[in-house]
Coordinates of C-alpha atoms and ligand atoms in Angstrom, one line a residue:
M145 CA -30.5 -15.9 39.4
Y146 CA -32.9 -18.6 40.4
K147 CA -33.6 -18.3 44.1
H148 CA -35.4 -21.1 45.9
P149 CA -37.8 -19.6 48.4
Y150 CA -35.8 -21.4 51.1
T151 CA -32.9 -19.0 50.5
L152 CA -35.3 -16.3 51.7
I153 CA -36.3 -18.2 54.8
M154 CA -33.0 -19.6 55.8
K155 CA -30.1 -17.2 55.8
T156 CA -27.5 -19.9 55.5
I157 CA -28.2 -23.2 54.0
I158 CA -26.1 -25.5 56.1
E159 CA -24.3 -28.6 55.0
P160 CA -26.9 -31.3 55.7
F161 CA -24.3 -33.6 57.3
R162 CA -21.7 -33.6 60.0
I163 CA -18.2 -34.8 59.7
K164 CA -17.1 -38.1 61.1
S165 CA -13.8 -38.7 59.5
V166 CA -11.4 -36.1 58.3
E167 CA -8.5 -35.8 55.9
P168 CA -5.9 -33.2 56.8
I169 CA -5.1 -30.5 54.2
R170 CA -1.4 -29.8 54.0
M171 CA -1.0 -26.0 54.1
T172 CA 1.6 -24.9 51.6
T173 CA 3.4 -21.6 50.9
R174 CA 3.5 -19.7 47.7
E175 CA 7.2 -20.4 47.4
E176 CA 6.5 -24.2 47.7
R177 CA 3.8 -23.9 45.1
I178 CA 6.0 -22.1 42.7
E179 CA 8.5 -24.9 43.0
C180 CA 5.7 -27.5 42.5
L181 CA 4.5 -25.7 39.4
K182 CA 8.0 -25.6 37.9
K183 CA 8.5 -29.3 38.5
A184 CA 5.1 -30.0 36.9
H185 CA 5.9 -27.9 33.9
Y186 CA 2.9 -25.8 34.7
N187 CA 0.5 -28.7 34.1
L188 CA -1.9 -29.1 37.1
F189 CA -2.5 -32.8 36.3
A190 CA 1.2 -33.3 37.1
I191 CA 0.9 -31.9 40.6
P192 CA 0.7 -34.5 43.4
S193 CA -2.6 -34.0 45.2
Q194 CA -0.7 -33.7 48.5
D195 CA 0.5 -30.4 47.3
V196 CA -3.1 -29.2 46.5
M197 CA -5.1 -27.4 49.2
I198 CA -8.5 -27.2 47.6
D199 CA -8.9 -29.7 44.7
L200 CA -11.6 -28.6 42.3
L201 CA -10.1 -30.5 39.3
T202 CA -13.2 -32.6 39.0
D203 CA -16.4 -33.7 40.8
S204 CA -15.9 -37.2 39.5
G205 CA -15.2 -39.9 42.1
T206 CA -13.7 -37.3 44.5
G207 CA -16.6 -36.8 46.9
A208 CA -17.1 -38.1 50.4
M209 CA -19.0 -41.2 51.1
S210 CA -21.6 -41.4 53.9
S211 CA -21.4 -43.5 57.0
E212 CA -24.1 -45.7 55.4
Q213 CA -22.0 -46.1 52.3
W214 CA -19.0 -47.2 54.3
A215 CA -21.2 -49.6 56.2
G216 CA -22.1 -51.0 52.8
V217 CA -18.5 -51.3 51.9
M218 CA -18.1 -53.7 54.9
R219 CA -21.2 -55.6 54.0
G220 CA -20.0 -56.0 50.4
D221 CA -20.2 -59.7 49.3
E222 CA -17.3 -60.6 47.0
S223 CA -18.9 -63.7 45.4
Y224 CA -18.1 -64.0 41.7
A225 CA -21.7 -64.5 40.7
G226 CA -25.0 -63.5 42.2
A227 CA -23.7 -61.8 45.3
P228 CA -26.3 -60.1 47.5
S229 CA -24.5 -56.8 46.9
W230 CA -25.4 -57.2 43.2
F231 CA -29.1 -57.8 43.9
R232 CA -29.2 -54.7 46.2
F233 CA -27.6 -52.6 43.5
R234 CA -29.9 -53.9 40.8
D235 CA -33.0 -53.3 42.9
V236 CA -32.0 -49.7 43.6
I237 CA -31.2 -48.9 40.0
E238 CA -34.4 -50.6 38.8
N239 CA -36.5 -48.7 41.3
I240 CA -35.0 -45.3 40.2
T241 CA -34.9 -45.9 36.5
G242 CA -37.7 -48.3 35.9
M243 CA -35.4 -50.3 33.7
S244 CA -34.6 -53.9 34.5
N245 CA -31.8 -54.6 32.0
I246 CA -29.0 -53.3 34.2
L247 CA -25.2 -53.8 33.8
P248 CA -22.6 -52.6 36.3
T249 CA -19.4 -51.1 34.8
H250 CA -16.3 -49.7 36.3
Q251 CA -17.1 -46.1 35.2
G252 CA -18.9 -44.0 32.6
R253 CA -16.6 -44.5 29.7
A254 CA -16.8 -48.3 30.0
S255 CA -20.5 -47.9 29.6
E256 CA -19.9 -45.7 26.6
R257 CA -17.5 -48.2 25.0
L258 CA -20.1 -51.0 25.3
L259 CA -22.9 -48.7 24.0
V260 CA -20.8 -47.8 21.0
E261 CA -19.8 -51.4 20.3
V262 CA -23.4 -52.8 20.4
M263 CA -25.1 -49.9 18.7
I264 CA -22.5 -48.9 16.1
G265 CA -20.0 -51.6 16.0
A266 CA -16.2 -51.3 16.6
G267 CA -14.8 -49.7 13.5
N268 CA -18.2 -49.6 11.8
G269 CA -19.0 -46.0 12.3
K270 CA -17.8 -44.5 9.0
G271 CA -20.5 -42.4 7.4
K272 CA -22.6 -42.3 10.6
I273 CA -23.2 -39.5 13.0
V274 CA -24.5 -39.3 16.6
P275 CA -26.1 -36.0 17.8
N276 CA -26.1 -34.9 21.4
N277 CA -26.9 -31.6 23.1
A278 CA -23.1 -31.6 23.7
H279 CA -21.0 -34.7 24.0
F280 CA -18.7 -35.0 27.0
D281 CA -15.1 -35.6 25.7
T282 CA -15.0 -39.4 26.6
T283 CA -18.4 -39.9 24.9
R284 CA -17.2 -38.1 21.8
A285 CA -13.9 -40.0 21.8
N286 CA -15.6 -43.4 22.2
I287 CA -18.1 -42.7 19.4
E288 CA -15.4 -41.3 17.1
H289 CA -13.1 -44.3 17.9
S290 CA -15.7 -46.3 15.9
G291 CA -15.2 -44.0 12.9
C292 CA -18.5 -42.3 13.5
E293 CA -18.9 -38.6 13.6
T294 CA -20.4 -36.6 16.5
I295 CA -22.3 -33.4 16.5
D296 CA -23.4 -31.0 19.2
L297 CA -26.9 -29.5 18.8
L298 CA -27.1 -26.8 21.4
T299 CA -29.6 -23.9 21.3
P300 CA -28.1 -20.4 20.7
E301 CA -28.8 -19.5 24.3
G302 CA -26.9 -22.6 25.4
Q303 CA -23.8 -21.3 23.7
D304 CA -24.0 -17.8 25.2
P305 CA -22.3 -17.8 28.6
S306 CA -23.4 -14.3 29.5
T307 CA -27.2 -14.8 29.6
D308 CA -29.3 -16.4 32.3
A309 CA -31.7 -19.0 31.0
P310 CA -33.2 -21.9 33.0
F311 CA -32.4 -24.8 30.6
K312 CA -29.3 -24.0 28.6
G313 CA -28.6 -27.7 28.2
N314 CA -31.6 -28.1 26.0
M315 CA -31.2 -29.8 22.6
D316 CA -31.9 -27.5 19.6
L317 CA -35.0 -29.4 18.4
D318 CA -35.1 -27.8 14.9
A319 CA -31.5 -28.7 14.3
L320 CA -32.2 -32.3 15.5
E321 CA -35.3 -32.6 13.3
D322 CA -33.3 -31.2 10.4
L323 CA -30.4 -33.6 10.9
L324 CA -32.8 -36.6 11.1
A325 CA -34.8 -35.4 8.0
K326 CA -31.5 -35.3 6.0
R327 CA -29.5 -38.2 7.4
A328 CA -31.9 -40.5 9.3
D329 CA -30.2 -43.6 7.8
D330 CA -26.8 -42.5 9.2
I331 CA -27.9 -42.0 12.7
P332 CA -27.6 -45.0 15.0
F333 CA -29.1 -43.2 18.0
V334 CA -29.7 -39.8 19.5
M335 CA -28.0 -38.9 22.8
L336 CA -28.8 -36.3 25.5
T337 CA -26.5 -35.3 28.4
I338 CA -28.1 -34.3 31.7
T339 CA -26.8 -32.0 33.1
C340 CA -24.7 -30.8 30.1
N341 CA -21.2 -30.8 31.5
S342 CA -19.4 -29.4 28.4
I343 CA -21.3 -26.1 28.6
G344 CA -21.3 -25.4 32.3
G345 CA -23.4 -28.1 34.0
Q346 CA -26.6 -26.7 32.6
P347 CA -29.8 -28.7 32.9
V348 CA -32.3 -30.0 30.3
S349 CA -36.0 -29.5 30.8
L350 CA -38.6 -32.3 30.8
E351 CA -40.4 -30.5 28.0
N352 CA -37.2 -30.7 25.9
M353 CA -36.6 -34.3 26.7
K354 CA -40.2 -35.1 25.7
A355 CA -39.8 -33.3 22.4
V356 CA -36.5 -35.2 21.7
R357 CA -38.4 -38.5 22.4
K358 CA -41.1 -37.4 19.9
I359 CA -38.6 -36.7 17.2
C360 CA -36.8 -40.0 17.9
D361 CA -40.2 -41.8 17.6
K362 CA -40.9 -40.1 14.3
Y363 CA -37.7 -41.4 12.8
N364 CA -37.6 -44.6 14.8
K365 CA -34.3 -43.9 16.5
P366 CA -33.3 -45.0 20.0
F367 CA -32.9 -42.2 22.6
I368 CA -29.9 -42.7 24.9
L369 CA -29.4 -40.5 28.1
D370 CA -26.0 -39.7 29.4
A371 CA -27.4 -39.5 33.0
C372 CA -24.3 -39.0 35.1
R373 CA -25.9 -36.0 36.9
F374 CA -29.6 -37.2 36.6
A375 CA -30.4 -36.1 40.2
E376 CA -29.0 -32.6 39.9
N377 CA -31.0 -32.3 36.6
A378 CA -34.2 -33.5 38.3
W379 CA -33.7 -30.9 41.1
F380 CA -33.3 -28.1 38.5
I381 CA -36.5 -29.2 36.8
K382 CA -38.3 -29.2 40.2
Q383 CA -37.0 -25.6 40.8
R384 CA -37.4 -24.1 37.4
E385 CA -39.8 -25.9 35.1
P386 CA -43.4 -24.7 35.2
G387 CA -45.7 -27.2 36.8
Q388 CA -43.0 -29.4 38.4
Q389 CA -42.7 -27.8 41.8
G390 CA -45.2 -30.2 43.5
R391 CA -43.4 -33.3 42.4
S392 CA -40.8 -35.3 44.2
V393 CA -37.3 -35.5 42.7
E394 CA -37.7 -39.3 42.5
D395 CA -40.7 -38.9 40.4
I396 CA -39.0 -36.4 38.1
A397 CA -35.9 -38.6 37.9
R398 CA -38.1 -41.5 36.9
E399 CA -39.8 -39.5 34.2
Q400 CA -36.4 -38.6 32.7
F401 CA -35.6 -42.3 32.5
D402 CA -39.1 -43.3 31.2
L403 CA -38.4 -41.1 28.2
C404 CA -35.3 -42.9 27.0
D405 CA -34.4 -46.3 25.5
G406 CA -31.1 -46.7 27.4
S407 CA -28.6 -44.8 29.5
T408 CA -24.9 -44.6 30.3
I409 CA -24.1 -43.4 33.8
S410 CA -20.9 -42.6 35.5
A411 CA -21.7 -43.4 39.2
K412 CA -18.7 -41.2 40.1
K413 CA -21.0 -38.2 39.9
D414 CA -24.6 -38.6 41.2
G415 CA -23.9 -42.2 42.3
M416 CA -21.7 -40.5 45.0
V417 CA -19.0 -43.2 44.8
N418 CA -15.3 -43.2 44.1
I419 CA -15.6 -45.7 41.2
G420 CA -18.5 -47.3 39.3
G421 CA -20.8 -47.0 36.4
V422 CA -24.1 -48.3 34.9
L423 CA -25.3 -49.2 31.5
L424 CA -29.1 -49.6 30.8
F425 CA -31.0 -50.8 27.9
R426 CA -34.7 -51.3 27.4
D427 CA -34.1 -53.6 24.3
Q428 CA -33.4 -57.2 25.3
K429 CA -31.2 -57.9 22.3
L430 CA -28.9 -54.9 22.9
F431 CA -28.8 -55.9 26.6
Q432 CA -27.8 -59.4 25.7
A433 CA -25.1 -58.2 23.3
A434 CA -23.7 -55.8 25.9
S435 CA -23.8 -58.5 28.6
N436 CA -21.7 -60.7 26.4
L437 CA -19.1 -58.0 25.8
L438 CA -19.1 -57.1 29.5
I439 CA -18.2 -60.6 30.3
L440 CA -15.5 -60.6 27.7
T441 CA -13.8 -57.4 28.8
E442 CA -15.0 -56.1 32.2
G443 CA -16.3 -59.0 34.3
F444 CA -19.3 -61.2 34.9
M445 CA -22.7 -59.5 34.6
T446 CA -23.3 -59.4 38.4
Y447 CA -20.1 -57.3 39.1
G448 CA -18.9 -55.8 35.8
G449 CA -15.3 -55.1 36.8
L450 CA -16.2 -53.8 40.3
A451 CA -15.8 -55.3 43.8
G452 CA -19.0 -56.3 45.6
R453 CA -18.3 -53.5 48.1
D454 CA -18.4 -50.9 45.2
L455 CA -21.9 -52.2 44.3
E456 CA -23.1 -51.7 47.9
A457 CA -21.7 -48.2 48.0
M458 CA -23.4 -47.4 44.7
A459 CA -26.7 -48.8 46.0
V460 CA -26.6 -46.5 48.9
G461 CA -25.3 -43.5 47.0
F462 CA -27.9 -43.6 44.3
E463 CA -30.6 -43.5 47.0
E464 CA -28.9 -40.7 49.0
V465 CA -28.5 -38.4 46.0
L466 CA -32.2 -38.1 45.7
C467 CA -32.6 -36.7 49.2
E468 CA -34.0 -33.2 48.7
D469 CA -32.1 -31.7 51.6
Y470 CA -28.9 -32.9 50.0
L471 CA -29.8 -31.5 46.5
R472 CA -31.0 -28.2 47.9
Y473 CA -27.6 -27.8 49.6
R474 CA -25.7 -29.1 46.7
I475 CA -27.1 -26.8 44.0
R476 CA -27.3 -23.8 46.4
S477 CA -23.7 -24.1 47.4
T478 CA -22.5 -24.2 43.8
E479 CA -24.7 -21.2 43.1
Y480 CA -23.3 -19.4 46.2
L481 CA -19.8 -19.6 44.7
G482 CA -21.1 -18.3 41.3
E483 CA -23.0 -15.4 43.0
K484 CA -20.0 -14.2 44.9
L485 CA -17.8 -14.2 41.8
L486 CA -20.4 -12.3 39.8
E487 CA -20.7 -9.8 42.6
S488 CA -16.9 -9.3 42.4
G489 CA -17.2 -8.5 38.7
I490 CA -15.8 -11.9 37.6
N491 CA -17.7 -13.3 34.7
I492 CA -18.8 -17.0 34.7
V493 CA -21.0 -19.1 32.6
R494 CA -24.4 -18.1 33.7
P495 CA -26.4 -19.3 35.5
A496 CA -24.3 -21.4 37.9
G497 CA -24.2 -25.1 36.9
G498 CA -25.0 -28.0 39.2
H499 CA -21.6 -29.4 39.8
A500 CA -19.3 -26.6 38.8
I501 CA -18.7 -22.9 38.1
Y502 CA -16.9 -22.1 34.9
I503 CA -14.9 -18.8 34.9
D504 CA -14.6 -16.9 31.6
A505 CA -10.9 -16.8 31.5
A506 CA -10.7 -14.7 28.3
D507 CA -12.6 -12.0 30.2
F508 CA -10.5 -12.5 33.4
C509 CA -7.2 -12.1 31.5
P510 CA -8.0 -9.8 28.5
H511 CA -4.2 -9.2 28.0
I512 CA -3.6 -12.9 27.2
P513 CA -4.4 -13.9 23.6
K514 CA -5.9 -17.3 23.2
E515 CA -2.7 -18.6 21.5
Q516 CA -1.1 -18.0 25.0
F517 CA -3.9 -19.9 26.8
P518 CA -5.7 -17.5 29.2
G519 CA -7.4 -20.5 30.9
Q520 CA -4.1 -22.1 31.6
A521 CA -2.8 -18.8 32.9
L522 CA -5.7 -18.4 35.3
A523 CA -5.6 -22.1 36.5
V524 CA -1.9 -21.8 37.2
G525 CA -2.5 -18.4 38.9
L526 CA -5.1 -19.9 41.2
Y527 CA -2.8 -22.7 42.2
E528 CA 0.1 -20.4 42.8
A529 CA -1.9 -17.9 44.8
G530 CA -3.9 -20.3 47.0
G531 CA -3.1 -24.0 46.2
I532 CA -6.5 -24.3 44.4
R533 CA -6.5 -26.8 41.6
S534 CA -9.0 -26.1 38.8
C535 CA -9.2 -27.3 35.2
E536 CA -8.7 -25.4 32.0
I537 CA -11.5 -26.0 29.5
G538 CA -10.5 -24.0 26.5
S539 CA -7.8 -23.9 23.8
V540 CA -5.4 -26.3 25.7
M541 CA -8.1 -29.0 26.1
M542 CA -10.1 -28.5 22.9
G543 CA -7.5 -27.0 20.5
E544 CA -9.3 -25.2 17.7
H545 CA -12.7 -26.7 18.7
A546 CA -12.7 -24.5 21.8
H547 CA -15.8 -22.2 21.7
M548 CA -14.7 -20.4 24.9
E549 CA -11.7 -20.0 27.2
L550 CA -13.0 -21.4 30.5
V551 CA -11.6 -22.5 33.9
R552 CA -13.8 -25.1 35.6
L553 CA -14.1 -25.1 39.4
A554 CA -15.8 -28.5 39.9
I555 CA -17.2 -29.1 43.4
P556 CA -16.7 -32.6 44.8
R557 CA -19.8 -33.8 46.6
R558 CA -20.1 -33.4 50.4
T559 CA -16.4 -32.7 50.7
Y560 CA -15.7 -29.0 51.2
T561 CA -17.5 -26.7 53.7
Q562 CA -18.6 -23.1 53.1
S563 CA -15.4 -21.7 54.6
H564 CA -13.4 -23.7 52.1
I565 CA -15.5 -22.1 49.4
D566 CA -15.1 -18.6 51.0
Y567 CA -11.4 -19.1 50.8
V568 CA -11.6 -20.0 47.1
I569 CA -13.6 -16.8 46.6
D570 CA -11.0 -14.8 48.4
I571 CA -8.2 -16.2 46.3
I572 CA -10.0 -15.8 43.0
R573 CA -10.7 -12.1 43.9
E574 CA -7.0 -11.6 44.8
V575 CA -5.9 -13.1 41.5
H576 CA -8.5 -11.0 39.7
D577 CA -7.1 -7.8 41.3
N578 CA -3.7 -8.7 39.9
A579 CA -4.8 -10.4 36.7
S580 CA -2.7 -8.1 34.5
S581 CA 0.4 -9.6 36.0
L582 CA -0.5 -13.2 34.9
P583 CA 1.9 -14.5 32.3
G584 CA 0.9 -16.4 29.1
Y585 CA 2.0 -19.9 28.3
R586 CA 3.2 -21.9 25.3
I587 CA 3.2 -25.7 24.9
A588 CA 6.7 -27.0 25.0
E589 CA 5.8 -30.7 24.6
E590 CA 2.5 -32.5 23.8
P591 CA 1.3 -36.0 23.0
D592 CA -0.8 -36.8 19.9
A593 CA -4.2 -36.8 21.6
L594 CA -5.8 -35.5 24.8
R595 CA -2.8 -33.2 25.3
H596 CA -4.1 -31.4 28.4
F597 CA -3.3 -34.4 30.6
T598 CA 0.4 -34.6 29.8
A599 CA 1.5 -31.5 27.9
K600 CA 4.5 -29.5 29.3
F601 CA 4.2 -25.7 29.3
E602 CA 6.6 -22.8 29.5
Q603 CA 5.7 -19.2 30.5
T604 CA 5.9 -16.7 27.8
G605 CA 6.1 -13.7 30.1
V606 CA 3.4 -11.1 30.7
P607 CA 1.9 -10.0 27.4
S608 CA 1.4 -6.2 27.1
P609 CA -2.2 -5.0 27.6
V610 CA -4.5 -5.0 24.6
Ligands
F0G37 N1 -20.4 -38.2 30.7 C1 -20.3 -37.0 31.4 C2 -21.3 -36.0 31.2 C3 -19.2 -36.8 32.2 O1 -19.1 -35.6 32.9 C4 -18.2 -37.8 32.4 C5 -17.1 -37.6 33.3 C6 -18.4 -39.0 31.7 C7 -19.5 -39.2 30.8 C8 -17.4 -40.1 31.8 O2 -17.5 -40.8 33.0 O3 -15.2 -40.4 34.0 O4 -16.7 -42.2 34.9 O5 -15.6 -42.4 32.7 N2 -16.7 -36.5 33.7 C9 -15.6 -36.2 34.6 C10 -15.4 -34.7 34.7 C11 -14.3 -36.9 34.2 O6 -14.4 -34.3 35.3 O7 -16.3 -34.0 34.2 P1 -16.2 -41.5 33.7

């Protein structure tokens, strides 16, 4: 475990905010929740959020905004072109990233779609391939929608959930060099996701990013960052990378962006807003092409499918996320959840990620074979026992591409307090103590693609112990 010296000085790291506005949580009973589960065909996406007590489905767009962000919402100027809110947003993004070709989009996947269309071409991807440390599912889907292949180039330690290593999100540099040496002509760009969501919110080191840059230069390939969680990544670098402790997170964040040629960002993560995204290019021609497409399908370049008030909220959010008190609390509170689970003998992807803890569901329910979806069994079990909504990331979501059977507990930003997390820990322990009684599941109905969102499940009963 990576302990910041602060944890030794301060017994409890307090939430660095106080609460000005609250949303009641409706307390439900186990009987009510069993009914909800039946109605939802055991798919947690089909449960109304009013029937959820602690919602850890995602950290995306579900966080609390600050009083300054809400003040920005009121200030928002809704002019079609050239609103002051746009200029404020643009200046903040330029200041953080050093890039001046900035497009607002409605969320990360809109940025991804534009990126793919200008750098690969709609339907022109056949025979091409885009490497990444690990593609997020919308990134992969957008790239593959063009006909292009995708490949994840993680290091062996990045694929081993049980070992602690400081930068498990790192790209496998030899594998990248190898791929470029063999197929340079087929590679439109190289991508890197910080932090790497698909394998547990694990960070990428500056050293690794610099090496990726060098390989891209050698083969003359653009280097694109998926920078949704750029501030959390910068904080991990400050904590863990030799020689980085004396730097400000702003400085580290800037260096991350200085290394790339462009970036897609979902502002619903480290932008600390409920909706919004950013697309950045250093190259003027690509920026022009993306601007034209943005106007065609999203909105004029100075609002990109958002309201002026959303741009204001993003301008404030992107500045607040770089506050070190916030990042210390954020990363430490996720780590706290991970630590308590490990202490209770519950295996997670180690070390704790920035935005989420990923429970090893195959280990949690050894009696449930992967054909009966141990991750689904655990996620349903946590909802039934305590009204906690998590997300299966395993054979339901990934089909035969699943490397692991995981359940993600994603922590919305600035939303839940430590006692909420203590409750989550209590419930997980209780379910763990009775894990052998969790039933397996089969899929009764599923759509052609992205089945986890809408599939209907049936319980198969409790499999006998293996
Ligand atoms: N890239 C990464 C690494 C992400 O985690 C996400 C979203 C996106 C791109 C797409 O952004 O949702 O704004 O279109 N991740 C959310 C999650 C949905 O729950 O992890 P978006």
